[in-house]
Short mmCIF file of C-alpha atoms in Angstrom, two decimals:
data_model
loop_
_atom_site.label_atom_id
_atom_site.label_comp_id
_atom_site.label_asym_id
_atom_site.label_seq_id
_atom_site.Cartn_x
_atom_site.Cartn_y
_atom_site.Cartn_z
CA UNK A 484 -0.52 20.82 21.39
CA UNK A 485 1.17 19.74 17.73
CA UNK A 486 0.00 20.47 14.40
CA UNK A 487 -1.40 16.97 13.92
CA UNK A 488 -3.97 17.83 17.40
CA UNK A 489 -4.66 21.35 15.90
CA UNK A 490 -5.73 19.84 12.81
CA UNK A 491 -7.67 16.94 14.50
CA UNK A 492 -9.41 19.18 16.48
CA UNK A 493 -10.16 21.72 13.89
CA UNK A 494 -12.07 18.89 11.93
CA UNK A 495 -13.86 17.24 14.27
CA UNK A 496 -15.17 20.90 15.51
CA UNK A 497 -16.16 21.36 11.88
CA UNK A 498 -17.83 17.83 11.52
CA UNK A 499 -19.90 18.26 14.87
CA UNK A 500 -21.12 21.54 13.50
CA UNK A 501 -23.59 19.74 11.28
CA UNK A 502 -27.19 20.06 12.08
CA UNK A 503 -28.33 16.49 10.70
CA UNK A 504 -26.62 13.36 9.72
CA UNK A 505 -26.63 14.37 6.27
CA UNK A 506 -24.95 17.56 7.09
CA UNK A 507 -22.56 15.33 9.28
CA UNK A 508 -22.01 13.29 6.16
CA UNK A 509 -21.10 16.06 3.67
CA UNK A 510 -19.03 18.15 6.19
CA UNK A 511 -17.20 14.65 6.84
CA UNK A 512 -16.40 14.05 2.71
CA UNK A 513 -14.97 17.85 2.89
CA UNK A 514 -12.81 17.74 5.22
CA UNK A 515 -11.43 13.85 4.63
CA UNK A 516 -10.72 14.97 0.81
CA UNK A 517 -9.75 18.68 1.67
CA UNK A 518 -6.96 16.81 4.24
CA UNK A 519 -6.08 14.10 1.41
CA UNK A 520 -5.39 16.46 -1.19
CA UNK A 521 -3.33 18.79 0.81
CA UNK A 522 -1.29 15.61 2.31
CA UNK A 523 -0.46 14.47 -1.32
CA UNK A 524 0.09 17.79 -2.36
CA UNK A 525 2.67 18.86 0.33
CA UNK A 526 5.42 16.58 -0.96
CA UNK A 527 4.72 18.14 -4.59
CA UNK A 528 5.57 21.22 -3.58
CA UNK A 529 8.11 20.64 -0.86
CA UNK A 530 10.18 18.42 -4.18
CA UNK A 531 9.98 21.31 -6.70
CA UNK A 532 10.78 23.55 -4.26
CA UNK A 533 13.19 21.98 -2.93
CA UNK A 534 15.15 20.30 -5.04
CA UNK A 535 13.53 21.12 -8.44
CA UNK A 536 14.76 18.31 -10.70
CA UNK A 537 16.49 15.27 -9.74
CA UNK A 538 19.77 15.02 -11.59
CA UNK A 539 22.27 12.10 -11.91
CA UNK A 540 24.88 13.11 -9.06
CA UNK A 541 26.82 12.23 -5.99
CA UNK A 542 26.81 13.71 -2.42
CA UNK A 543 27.78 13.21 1.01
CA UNK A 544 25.22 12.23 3.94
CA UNK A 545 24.49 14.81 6.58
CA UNK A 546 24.96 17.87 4.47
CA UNK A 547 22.03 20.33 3.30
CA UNK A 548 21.28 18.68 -0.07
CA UNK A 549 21.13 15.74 1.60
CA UNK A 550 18.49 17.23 4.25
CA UNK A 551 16.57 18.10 1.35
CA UNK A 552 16.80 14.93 -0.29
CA UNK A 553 15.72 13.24 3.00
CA UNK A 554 12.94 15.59 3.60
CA UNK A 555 11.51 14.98 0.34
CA UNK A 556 11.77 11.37 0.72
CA UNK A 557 9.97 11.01 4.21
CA UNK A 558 7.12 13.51 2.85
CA UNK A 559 7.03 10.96 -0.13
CA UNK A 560 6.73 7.80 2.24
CA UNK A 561 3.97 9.26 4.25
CA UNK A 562 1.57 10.55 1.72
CA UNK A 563 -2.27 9.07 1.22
CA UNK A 564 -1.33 8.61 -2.69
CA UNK A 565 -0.01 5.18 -1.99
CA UNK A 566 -3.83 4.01 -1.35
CA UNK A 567 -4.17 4.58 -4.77
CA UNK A 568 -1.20 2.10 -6.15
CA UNK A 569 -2.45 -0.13 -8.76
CA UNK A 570 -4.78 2.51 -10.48
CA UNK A 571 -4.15 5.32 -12.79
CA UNK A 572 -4.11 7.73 -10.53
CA UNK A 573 -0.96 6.80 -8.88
CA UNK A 574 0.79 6.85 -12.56
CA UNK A 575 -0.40 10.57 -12.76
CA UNK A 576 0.84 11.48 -8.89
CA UNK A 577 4.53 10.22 -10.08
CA UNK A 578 4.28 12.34 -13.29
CA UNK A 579 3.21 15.36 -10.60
CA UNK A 580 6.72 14.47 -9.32
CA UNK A 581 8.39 14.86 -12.59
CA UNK A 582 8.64 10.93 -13.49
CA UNK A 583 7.72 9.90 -17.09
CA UNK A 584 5.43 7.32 -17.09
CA UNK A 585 3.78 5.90 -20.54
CA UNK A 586 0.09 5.22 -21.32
CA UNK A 587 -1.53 1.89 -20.20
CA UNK A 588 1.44 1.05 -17.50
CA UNK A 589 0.54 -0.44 -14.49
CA UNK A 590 2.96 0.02 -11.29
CA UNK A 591 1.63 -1.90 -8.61
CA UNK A 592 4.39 -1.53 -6.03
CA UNK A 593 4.05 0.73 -2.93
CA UNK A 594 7.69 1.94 -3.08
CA UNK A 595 7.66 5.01 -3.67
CA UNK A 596 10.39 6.21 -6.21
CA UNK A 597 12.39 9.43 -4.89
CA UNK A 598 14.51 10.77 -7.53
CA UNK A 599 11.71 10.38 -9.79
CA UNK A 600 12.74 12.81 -12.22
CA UNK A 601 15.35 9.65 -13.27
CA UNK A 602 12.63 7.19 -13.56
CA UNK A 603 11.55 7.10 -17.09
CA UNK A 604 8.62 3.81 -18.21
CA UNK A 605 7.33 3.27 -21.68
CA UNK A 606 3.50 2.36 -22.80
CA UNK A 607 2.21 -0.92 -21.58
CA UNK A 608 4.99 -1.85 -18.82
CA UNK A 609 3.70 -3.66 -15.72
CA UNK A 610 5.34 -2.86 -12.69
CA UNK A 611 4.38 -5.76 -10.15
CA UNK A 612 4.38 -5.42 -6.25
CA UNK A 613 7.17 -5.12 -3.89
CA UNK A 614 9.44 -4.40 -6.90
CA UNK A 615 11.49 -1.03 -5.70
CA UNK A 616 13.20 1.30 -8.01
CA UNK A 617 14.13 4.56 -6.28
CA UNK A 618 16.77 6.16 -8.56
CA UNK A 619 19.27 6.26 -5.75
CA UNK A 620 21.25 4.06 -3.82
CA UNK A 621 23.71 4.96 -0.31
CA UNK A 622 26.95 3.95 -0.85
CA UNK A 623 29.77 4.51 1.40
CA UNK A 624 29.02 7.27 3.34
CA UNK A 625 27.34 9.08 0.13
CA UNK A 626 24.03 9.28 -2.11
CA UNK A 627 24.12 8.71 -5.34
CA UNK A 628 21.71 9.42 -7.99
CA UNK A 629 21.65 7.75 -11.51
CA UNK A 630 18.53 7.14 -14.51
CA UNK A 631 16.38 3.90 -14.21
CA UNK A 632 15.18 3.54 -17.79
CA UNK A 633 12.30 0.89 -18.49
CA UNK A 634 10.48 0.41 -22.37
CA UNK A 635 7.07 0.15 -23.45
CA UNK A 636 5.74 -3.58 -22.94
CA UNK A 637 8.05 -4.59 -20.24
CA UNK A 638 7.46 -6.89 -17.35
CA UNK A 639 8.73 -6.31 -14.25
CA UNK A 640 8.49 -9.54 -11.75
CA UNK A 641 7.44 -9.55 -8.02
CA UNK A 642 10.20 -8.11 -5.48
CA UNK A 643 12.45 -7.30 -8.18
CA UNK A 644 15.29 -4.29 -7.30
CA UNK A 645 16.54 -2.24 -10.25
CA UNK A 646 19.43 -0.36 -9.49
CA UNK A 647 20.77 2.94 -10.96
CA UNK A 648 22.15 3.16 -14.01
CA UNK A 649 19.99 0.61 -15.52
CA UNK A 650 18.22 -0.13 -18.79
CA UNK A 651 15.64 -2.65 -19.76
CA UNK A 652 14.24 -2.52 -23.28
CA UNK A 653 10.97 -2.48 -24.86
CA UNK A 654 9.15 -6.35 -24.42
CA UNK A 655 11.55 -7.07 -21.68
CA UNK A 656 11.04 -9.48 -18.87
CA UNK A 657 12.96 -9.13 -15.49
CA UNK A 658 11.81 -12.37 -13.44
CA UNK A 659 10.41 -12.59 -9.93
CA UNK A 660 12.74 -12.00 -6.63
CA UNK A 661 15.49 -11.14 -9.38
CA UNK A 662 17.57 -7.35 -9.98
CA UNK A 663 19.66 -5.21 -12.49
CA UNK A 664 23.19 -4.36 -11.13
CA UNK A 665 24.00 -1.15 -11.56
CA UNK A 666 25.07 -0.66 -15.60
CA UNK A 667 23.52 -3.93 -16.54
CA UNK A 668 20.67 -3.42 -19.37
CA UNK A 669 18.21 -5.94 -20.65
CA UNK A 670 18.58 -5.86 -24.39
CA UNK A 671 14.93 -5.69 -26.45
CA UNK A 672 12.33 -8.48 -26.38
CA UNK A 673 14.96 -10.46 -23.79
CA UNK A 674 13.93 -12.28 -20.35
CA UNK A 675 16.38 -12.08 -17.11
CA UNK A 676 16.24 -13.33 -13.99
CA UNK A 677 18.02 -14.33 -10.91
CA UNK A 678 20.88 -11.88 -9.09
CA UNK A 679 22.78 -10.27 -10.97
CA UNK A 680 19.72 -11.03 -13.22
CA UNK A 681 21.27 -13.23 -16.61
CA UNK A 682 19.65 -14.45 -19.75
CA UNK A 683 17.06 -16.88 -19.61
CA UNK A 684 14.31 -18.44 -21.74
CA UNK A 685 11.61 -18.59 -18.88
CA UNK A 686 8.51 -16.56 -20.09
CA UNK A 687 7.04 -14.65 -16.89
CA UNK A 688 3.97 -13.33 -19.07
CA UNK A 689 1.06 -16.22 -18.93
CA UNK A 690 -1.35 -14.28 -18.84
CA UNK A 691 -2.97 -13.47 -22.14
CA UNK A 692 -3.69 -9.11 -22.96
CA UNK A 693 -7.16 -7.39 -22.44
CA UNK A 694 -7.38 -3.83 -24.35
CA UNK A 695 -8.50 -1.49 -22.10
CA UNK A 696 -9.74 2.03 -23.13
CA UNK A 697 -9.52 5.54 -21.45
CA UNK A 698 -12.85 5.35 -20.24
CA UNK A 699 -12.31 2.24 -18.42
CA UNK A 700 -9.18 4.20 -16.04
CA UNK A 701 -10.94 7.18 -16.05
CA UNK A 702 -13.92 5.55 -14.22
CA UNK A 703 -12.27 3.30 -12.40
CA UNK A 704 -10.62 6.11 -10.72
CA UNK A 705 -13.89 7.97 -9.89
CA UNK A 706 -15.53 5.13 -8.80
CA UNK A 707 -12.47 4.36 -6.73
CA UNK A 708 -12.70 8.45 -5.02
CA UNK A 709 -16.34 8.07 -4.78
CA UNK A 710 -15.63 4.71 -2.92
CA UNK A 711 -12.88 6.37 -0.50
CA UNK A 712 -14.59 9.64 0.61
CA UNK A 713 -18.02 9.14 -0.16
CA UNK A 714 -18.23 5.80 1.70
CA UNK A 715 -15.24 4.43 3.44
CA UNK A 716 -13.94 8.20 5.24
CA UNK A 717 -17.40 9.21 6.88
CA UNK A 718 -18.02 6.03 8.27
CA UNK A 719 -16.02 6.63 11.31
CA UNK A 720 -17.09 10.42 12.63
CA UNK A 721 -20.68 9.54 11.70
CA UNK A 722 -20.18 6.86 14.14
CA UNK A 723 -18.46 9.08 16.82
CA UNK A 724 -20.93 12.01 16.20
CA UNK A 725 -24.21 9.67 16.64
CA UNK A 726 -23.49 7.02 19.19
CA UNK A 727 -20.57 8.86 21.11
CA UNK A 728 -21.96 11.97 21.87
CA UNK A 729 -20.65 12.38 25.47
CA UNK A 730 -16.90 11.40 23.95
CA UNK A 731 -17.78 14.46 21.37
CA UNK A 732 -18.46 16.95 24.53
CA UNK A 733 -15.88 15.63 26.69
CA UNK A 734 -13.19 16.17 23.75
CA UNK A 735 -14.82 19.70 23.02
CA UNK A 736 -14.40 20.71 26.40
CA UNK A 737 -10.85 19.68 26.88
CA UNK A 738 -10.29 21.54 23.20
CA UNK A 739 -11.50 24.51 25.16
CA UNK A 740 -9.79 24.12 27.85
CA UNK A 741 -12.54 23.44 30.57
CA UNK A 742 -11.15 21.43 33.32
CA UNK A 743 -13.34 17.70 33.56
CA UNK A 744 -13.90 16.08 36.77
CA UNK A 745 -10.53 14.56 38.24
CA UNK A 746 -10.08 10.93 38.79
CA UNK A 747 -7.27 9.26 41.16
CA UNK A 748 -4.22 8.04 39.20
CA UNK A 749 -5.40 4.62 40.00
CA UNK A 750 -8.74 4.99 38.97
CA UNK A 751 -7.51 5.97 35.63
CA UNK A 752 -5.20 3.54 35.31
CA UNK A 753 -8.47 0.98 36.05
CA UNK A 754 -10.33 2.34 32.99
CA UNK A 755 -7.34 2.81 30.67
CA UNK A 756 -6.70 -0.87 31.00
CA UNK A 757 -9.96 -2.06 30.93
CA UNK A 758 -10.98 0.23 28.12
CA UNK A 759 -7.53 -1.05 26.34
CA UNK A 760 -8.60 -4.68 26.35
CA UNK A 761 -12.11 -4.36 25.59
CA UNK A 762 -10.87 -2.15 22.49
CA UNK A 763 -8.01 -4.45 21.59
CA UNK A 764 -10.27 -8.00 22.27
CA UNK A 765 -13.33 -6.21 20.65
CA UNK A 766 -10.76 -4.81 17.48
CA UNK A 767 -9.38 -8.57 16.86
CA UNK A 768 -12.72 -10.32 17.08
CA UNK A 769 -14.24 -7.36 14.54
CA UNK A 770 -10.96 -8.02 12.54
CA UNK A 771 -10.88 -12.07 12.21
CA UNK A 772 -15.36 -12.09 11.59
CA UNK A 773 -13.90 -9.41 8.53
CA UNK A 774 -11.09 -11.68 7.47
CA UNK A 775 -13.51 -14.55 7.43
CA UNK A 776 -16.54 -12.85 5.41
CA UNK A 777 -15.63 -10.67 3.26
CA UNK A 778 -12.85 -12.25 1.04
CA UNK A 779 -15.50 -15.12 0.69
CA UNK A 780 -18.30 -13.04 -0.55
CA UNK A 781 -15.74 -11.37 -2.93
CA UNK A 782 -14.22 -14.65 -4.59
CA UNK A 783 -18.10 -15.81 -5.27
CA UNK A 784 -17.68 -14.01 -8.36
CA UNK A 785 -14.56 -15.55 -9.73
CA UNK A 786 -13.73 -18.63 -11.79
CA UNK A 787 -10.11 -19.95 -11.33
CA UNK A 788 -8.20 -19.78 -14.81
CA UNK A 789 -10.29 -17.22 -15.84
CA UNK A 790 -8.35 -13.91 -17.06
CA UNK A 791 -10.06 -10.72 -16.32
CA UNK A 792 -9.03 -6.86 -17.13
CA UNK A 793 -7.38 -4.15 -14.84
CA UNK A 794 -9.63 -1.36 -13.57
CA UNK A 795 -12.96 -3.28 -13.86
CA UNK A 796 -15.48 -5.19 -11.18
CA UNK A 797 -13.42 -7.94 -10.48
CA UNK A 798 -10.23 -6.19 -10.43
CA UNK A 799 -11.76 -4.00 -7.49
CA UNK A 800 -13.02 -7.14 -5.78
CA UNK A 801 -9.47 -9.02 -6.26
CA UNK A 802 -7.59 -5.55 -4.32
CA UNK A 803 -10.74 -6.16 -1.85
CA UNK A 804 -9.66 -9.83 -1.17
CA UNK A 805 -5.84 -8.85 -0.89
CA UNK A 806 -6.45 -6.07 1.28
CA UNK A 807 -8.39 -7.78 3.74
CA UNK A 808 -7.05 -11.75 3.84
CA UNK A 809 -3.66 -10.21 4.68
CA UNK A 810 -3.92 -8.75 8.51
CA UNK A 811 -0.53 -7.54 8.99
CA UNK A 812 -1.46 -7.55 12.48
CA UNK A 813 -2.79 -10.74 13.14
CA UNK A 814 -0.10 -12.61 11.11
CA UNK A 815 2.23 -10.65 13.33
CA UNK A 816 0.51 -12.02 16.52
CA UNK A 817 -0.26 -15.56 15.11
CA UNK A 818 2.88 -16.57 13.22
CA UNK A 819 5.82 -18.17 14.89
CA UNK A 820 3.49 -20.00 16.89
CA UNK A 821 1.42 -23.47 16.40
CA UNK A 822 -1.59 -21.28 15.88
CA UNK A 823 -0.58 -19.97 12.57
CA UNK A 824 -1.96 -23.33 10.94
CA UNK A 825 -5.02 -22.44 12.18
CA UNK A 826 -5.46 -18.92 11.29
CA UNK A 827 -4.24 -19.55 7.50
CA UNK A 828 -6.79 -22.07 7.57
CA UNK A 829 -9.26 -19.98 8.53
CA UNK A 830 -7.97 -17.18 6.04
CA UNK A 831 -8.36 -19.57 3.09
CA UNK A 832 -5.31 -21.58 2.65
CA UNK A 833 -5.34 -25.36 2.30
CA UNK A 834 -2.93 -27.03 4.46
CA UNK A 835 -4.46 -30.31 4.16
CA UNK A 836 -3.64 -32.06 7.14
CA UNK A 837 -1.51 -29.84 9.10
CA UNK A 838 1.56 -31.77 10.68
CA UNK A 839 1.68 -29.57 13.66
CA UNK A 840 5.62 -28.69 14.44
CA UNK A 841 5.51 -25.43 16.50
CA UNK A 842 6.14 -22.82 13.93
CA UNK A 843 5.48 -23.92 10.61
CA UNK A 844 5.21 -20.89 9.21
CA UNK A 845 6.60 -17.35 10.57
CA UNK A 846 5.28 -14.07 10.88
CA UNK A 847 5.66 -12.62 7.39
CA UNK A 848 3.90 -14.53 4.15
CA UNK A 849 1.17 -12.56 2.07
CA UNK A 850 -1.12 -14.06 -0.56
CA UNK A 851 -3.03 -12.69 -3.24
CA UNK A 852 -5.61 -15.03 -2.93
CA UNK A 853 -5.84 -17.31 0.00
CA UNK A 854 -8.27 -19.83 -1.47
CA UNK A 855 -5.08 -20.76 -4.29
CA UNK A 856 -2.79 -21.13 -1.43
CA UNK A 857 -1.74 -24.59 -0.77
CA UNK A 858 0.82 -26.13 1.47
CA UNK A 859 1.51 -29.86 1.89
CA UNK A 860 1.51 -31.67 5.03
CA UNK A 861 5.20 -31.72 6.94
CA UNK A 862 6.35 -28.56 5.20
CA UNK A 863 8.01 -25.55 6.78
CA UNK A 864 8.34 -21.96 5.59
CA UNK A 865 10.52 -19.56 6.29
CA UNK A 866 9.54 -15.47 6.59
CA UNK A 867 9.07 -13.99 3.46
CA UNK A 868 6.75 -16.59 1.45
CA UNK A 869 4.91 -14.56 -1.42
CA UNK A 870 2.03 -16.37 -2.81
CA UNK A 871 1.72 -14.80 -6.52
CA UNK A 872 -1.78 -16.50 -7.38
#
């Protein structure tokens, strides 16, 4: 038995010791925060320990600083922090890790930087999604390390890629889908786009500033913890401890090692199939009902053209409709087919009257708000669309 089924086991023996469902509840917010914290603290450690400080520097793959350096990195990739991108709690988990981030900055991409003791943001910068910025690139058959250096009121566009050795001053803009070569810099109050990004007069920044106080990020991110382990985490052993209870005994006794009554290979084959569909079936009907609902009940409390500020009520219920109108999943198992039409119809988006060729779309295309998306009749897309709306 691993360390994950030790530690599996270990909680859900602690959970079912409750006495009452409110003793189920607060043993189940323990142990789901006592697990997050030491998850996100783990690669903390395991990066000052073992590496201390990221430097500028070359080395070879497959040596022992390079183990390191890929250790770190995995433990980075895998850690319950990235739930929290887009709040100020993330910006304070990268300072953990030695980056320098300014006051008020945003970062809104789930890539985690590595060498983040090269990463340096001013005040104010907005670091949009899918934009990556590591502080190291592979070159050859070695790793190199170099400073990523971003100003106070910067903008950095949608699935942009800043390489090492890069600069980008304070009020710069770096455009959507566009990147920094490594030793190009963006001189102050100057926009850039395109690859390798140039000069350009194309303002990226239409939407106008809200001032937002400490208090506001401060209780955004309680609200946000309260939200995660007070509501969201015990939902799921609560369920298991009150309407599986047999599952709960039949798992304790195998923890224990008591033998349970045998079954012919066949047999269990029977169930494992049957209980595989009905879970599978049952998961995707559950899934598409969410997908349906609760993206529409959110965006009954917005106003197109309306601008509203970070870390408030509708910025929770705008990561809400994001989160849930983009199934990952079900795009995967619709797209590349003629049903896709259908389900981004049913997400939101307004295809009009769909033209019907096969595969209009693919299997990769994410929105921020379905109910902005719209698509013309007789057009194809190609993997990869990005609706910024």
């Amino acid at each position: 038995m691993g360390a994950p089924e030790i530690i599996q086991g270990r909680m859900l023996r602690f959970i079912t010791a409750g006495q009452n469902l409110f003793d189920y509840y607060l043993r189940t917010v323990a142990a789901t925060a006592a697990l997050t914290l030491v998850l996100a603290v783990i690669p903390v450690v395991a990066k000052w320990a073992l590496v201390g400080r990221w430097k500028a520097e070359r080395f070879p793959v497959w040596g022992v600083k390079y183990f390191r350096f890929w250790l770190v990195k995995q433990l980075l990739q895998i850690n319950p922090m990235q739930a929290f991108v887009g709040t100020p709690l993330y910006s304070t988990y990268l300072r953990l890790l030695g980056a320098k981030i300014g006051r008020n900055t945003a970062i809104l991409s789930r890539a985690v930087p590595v060498a983040t003791d090269l990463i340096a943001i001013g005040d104010g910068t907005l670091i949009s999604k899918d934009s990556l910025l590591s502080g190291y690139r592979a070159r050859g058959n070695m790793i190199e390390l170099g400073p990523v250096s971003i100003g106070s009121n910067a903008f950095i566009g949608e699935a942009t890629v800043l390489d090492i050795d890069t600069v980008m001053g304070d009020g710069t803009q770096l455009g959507n889908t566009s990147s920094l070569w490594s030793g190009q810099s963006v001189p102050d109050g100057k926009r850039y786009h395109g690859s390798p990004a140039i000069e350009t007069e194309t303002d990226y920044v239409r939407v106008e500033p809200k001032v937002i106080g400490q208090g506001r990020r401060v209780g955004y991110s309680i609200f946000q913890l309260v939200g995660i382990f007070g509501l969201l985490a015990p939902i799921p052993p609560i369920l298991l401890v009150e309407l599986l209870p047999g599952a709960l005994d039949t798992g304790e006794a195998h923890l224990a090692g008591v033998d349970v009554i045998p079954f012919d290979w066949w047999q269990i084959a029977g169930i494992a199939a049957m209980a595989a569909s009905v879970l599978y079936l049952g998961g995707m009907l559950v899934s598409l009902a969410v997908i349906y609902v609760v993206p529409r009940l959110a965006w009954l409390f917005f106003r197109p053209g309306q601008t509203y500020a970070l870390y408030g009520f509708h910025y929770f219920l705008l990561r809400i409709i994001e989160t849930f109108s983009n199934s990952r999943s079900l795009k995967a198992f619709f797209g590349d087919s003629s049903y896709i039409t259908g389900f981004l119809q049913f997400v939101g988006w307004d295809l009009g009257r769909v033209k019907q060729m096969g595969s209009n779309f693919g299997s990769m295309m994410k929105h921020d708000v379905p109910f902005l998306s719209k698509v013309g009749r007789g057009t194809m897309v190609s993997d990869g669309l990005s609706m910024i709306n």
